mmCIF file of C-alpha atoms in Angstrom:
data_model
loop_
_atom_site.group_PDB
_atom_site.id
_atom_site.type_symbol
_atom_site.label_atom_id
_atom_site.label_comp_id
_atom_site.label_asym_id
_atom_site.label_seq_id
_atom_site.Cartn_x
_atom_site.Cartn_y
_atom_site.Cartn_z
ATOM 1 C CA UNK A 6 -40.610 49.427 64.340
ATOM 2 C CA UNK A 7 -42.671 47.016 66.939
ATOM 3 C CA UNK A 8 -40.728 45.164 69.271
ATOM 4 C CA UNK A 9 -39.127 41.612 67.802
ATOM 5 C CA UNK A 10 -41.507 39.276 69.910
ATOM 6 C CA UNK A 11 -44.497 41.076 68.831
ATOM 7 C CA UNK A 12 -43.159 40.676 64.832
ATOM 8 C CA UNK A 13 -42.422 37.262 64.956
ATOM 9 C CA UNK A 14 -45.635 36.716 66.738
ATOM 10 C CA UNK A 15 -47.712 38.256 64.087
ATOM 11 C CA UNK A 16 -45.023 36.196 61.348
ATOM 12 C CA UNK A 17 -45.710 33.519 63.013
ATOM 13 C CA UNK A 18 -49.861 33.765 62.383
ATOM 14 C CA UNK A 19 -49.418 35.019 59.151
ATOM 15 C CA UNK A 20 -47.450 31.931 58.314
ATOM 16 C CA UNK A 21 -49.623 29.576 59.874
ATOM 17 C CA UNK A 22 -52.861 31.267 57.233
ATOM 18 C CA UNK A 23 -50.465 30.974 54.700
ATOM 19 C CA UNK A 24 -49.683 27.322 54.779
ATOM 20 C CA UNK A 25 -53.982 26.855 55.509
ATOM 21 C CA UNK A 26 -54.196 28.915 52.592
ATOM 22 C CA UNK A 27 -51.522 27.121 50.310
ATOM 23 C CA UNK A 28 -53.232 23.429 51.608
ATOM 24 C CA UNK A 29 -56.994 25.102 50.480
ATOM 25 C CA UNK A 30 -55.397 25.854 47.035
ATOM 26 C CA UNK A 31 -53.205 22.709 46.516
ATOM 27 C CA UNK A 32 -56.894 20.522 47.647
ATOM 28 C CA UNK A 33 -58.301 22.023 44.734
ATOM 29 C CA UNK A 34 -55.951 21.437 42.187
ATOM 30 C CA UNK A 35 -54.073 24.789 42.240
ATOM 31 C CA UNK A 36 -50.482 23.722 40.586
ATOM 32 C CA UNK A 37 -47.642 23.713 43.246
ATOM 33 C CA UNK A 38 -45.990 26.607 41.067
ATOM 34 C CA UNK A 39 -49.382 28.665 41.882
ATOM 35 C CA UNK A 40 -49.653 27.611 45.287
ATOM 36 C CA UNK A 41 -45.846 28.171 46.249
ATOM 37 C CA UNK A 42 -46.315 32.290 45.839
ATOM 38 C CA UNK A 43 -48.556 32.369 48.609
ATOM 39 C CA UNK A 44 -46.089 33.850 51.507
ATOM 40 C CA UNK A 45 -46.081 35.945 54.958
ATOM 41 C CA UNK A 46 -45.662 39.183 55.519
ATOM 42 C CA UNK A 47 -45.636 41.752 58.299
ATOM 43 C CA UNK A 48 -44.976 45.375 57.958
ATOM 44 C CA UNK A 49 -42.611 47.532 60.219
ATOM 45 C CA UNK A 50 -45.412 48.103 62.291
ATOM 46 C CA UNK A 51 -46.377 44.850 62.640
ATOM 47 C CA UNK A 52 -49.827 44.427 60.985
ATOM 48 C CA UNK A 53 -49.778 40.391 59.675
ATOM 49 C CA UNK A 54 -50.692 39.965 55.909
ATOM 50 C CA UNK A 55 -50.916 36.865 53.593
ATOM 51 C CA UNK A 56 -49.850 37.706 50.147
ATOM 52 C CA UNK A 57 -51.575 35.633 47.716
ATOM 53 C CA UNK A 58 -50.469 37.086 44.191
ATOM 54 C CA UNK A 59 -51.853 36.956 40.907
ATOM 55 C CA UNK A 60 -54.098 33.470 39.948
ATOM 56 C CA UNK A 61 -54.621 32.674 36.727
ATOM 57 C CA UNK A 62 -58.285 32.705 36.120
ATOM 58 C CA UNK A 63 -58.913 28.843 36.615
ATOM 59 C CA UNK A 64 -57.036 29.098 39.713
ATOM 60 C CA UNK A 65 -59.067 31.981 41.302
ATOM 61 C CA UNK A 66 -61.991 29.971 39.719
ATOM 62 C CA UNK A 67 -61.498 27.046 41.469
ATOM 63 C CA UNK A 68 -60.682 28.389 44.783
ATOM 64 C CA UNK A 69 -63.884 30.604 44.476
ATOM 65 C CA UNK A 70 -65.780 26.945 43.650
ATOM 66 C CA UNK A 71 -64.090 25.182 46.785
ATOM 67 C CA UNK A 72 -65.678 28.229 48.969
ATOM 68 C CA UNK A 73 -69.022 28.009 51.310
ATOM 69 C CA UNK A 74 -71.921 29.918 49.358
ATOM 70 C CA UNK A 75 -72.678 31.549 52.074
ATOM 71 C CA UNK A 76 -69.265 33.274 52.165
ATOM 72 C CA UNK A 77 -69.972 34.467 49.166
ATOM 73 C CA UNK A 78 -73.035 37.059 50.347
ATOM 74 C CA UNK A 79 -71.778 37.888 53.440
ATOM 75 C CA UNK A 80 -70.864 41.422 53.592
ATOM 76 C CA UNK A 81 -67.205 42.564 54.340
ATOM 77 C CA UNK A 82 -65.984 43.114 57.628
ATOM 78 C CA UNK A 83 -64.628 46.430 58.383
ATOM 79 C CA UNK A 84 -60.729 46.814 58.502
#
């Protein structure tokens, strides 16, 4: 287990990405039932996570839509 100031630190970003996250989604038309799974998480040893669950496909369409192109062919970053 980390030490409780470093997990609600790391809760703290991951719930600040989450509610960016959940206002991205809900901007383009994701329905509040969609956009209300998004959540926080951090795991006993304190790595941060935003859990986004399944989208239906218009969802994960539109959010894909709402993004930069040039997000799109940037390569990923490694972990």
């Amino acid at each position: 287990m980390i030490p409780r100031d470093e997990y609600k630190s790391a809760l703290a970003e991951a719930e600040h990405t989450a509610a960016l996250l959940r206002a991205a989604l809900q901007r383009v038309g994701v329905p509040e039932q969609e956009v209300s799974r998004v959540r926080a998480l951090v795991t006993g040893r304190g790595r941060a996570y935003v859990e986004i669950g399944a989208l239906p496909l218009g969802s994960a369409v539109a959010l894909l839509d709402a993004l930069p192109v040039e997000t799109m062919h940037r390569p990923a970053e490694p972990r």
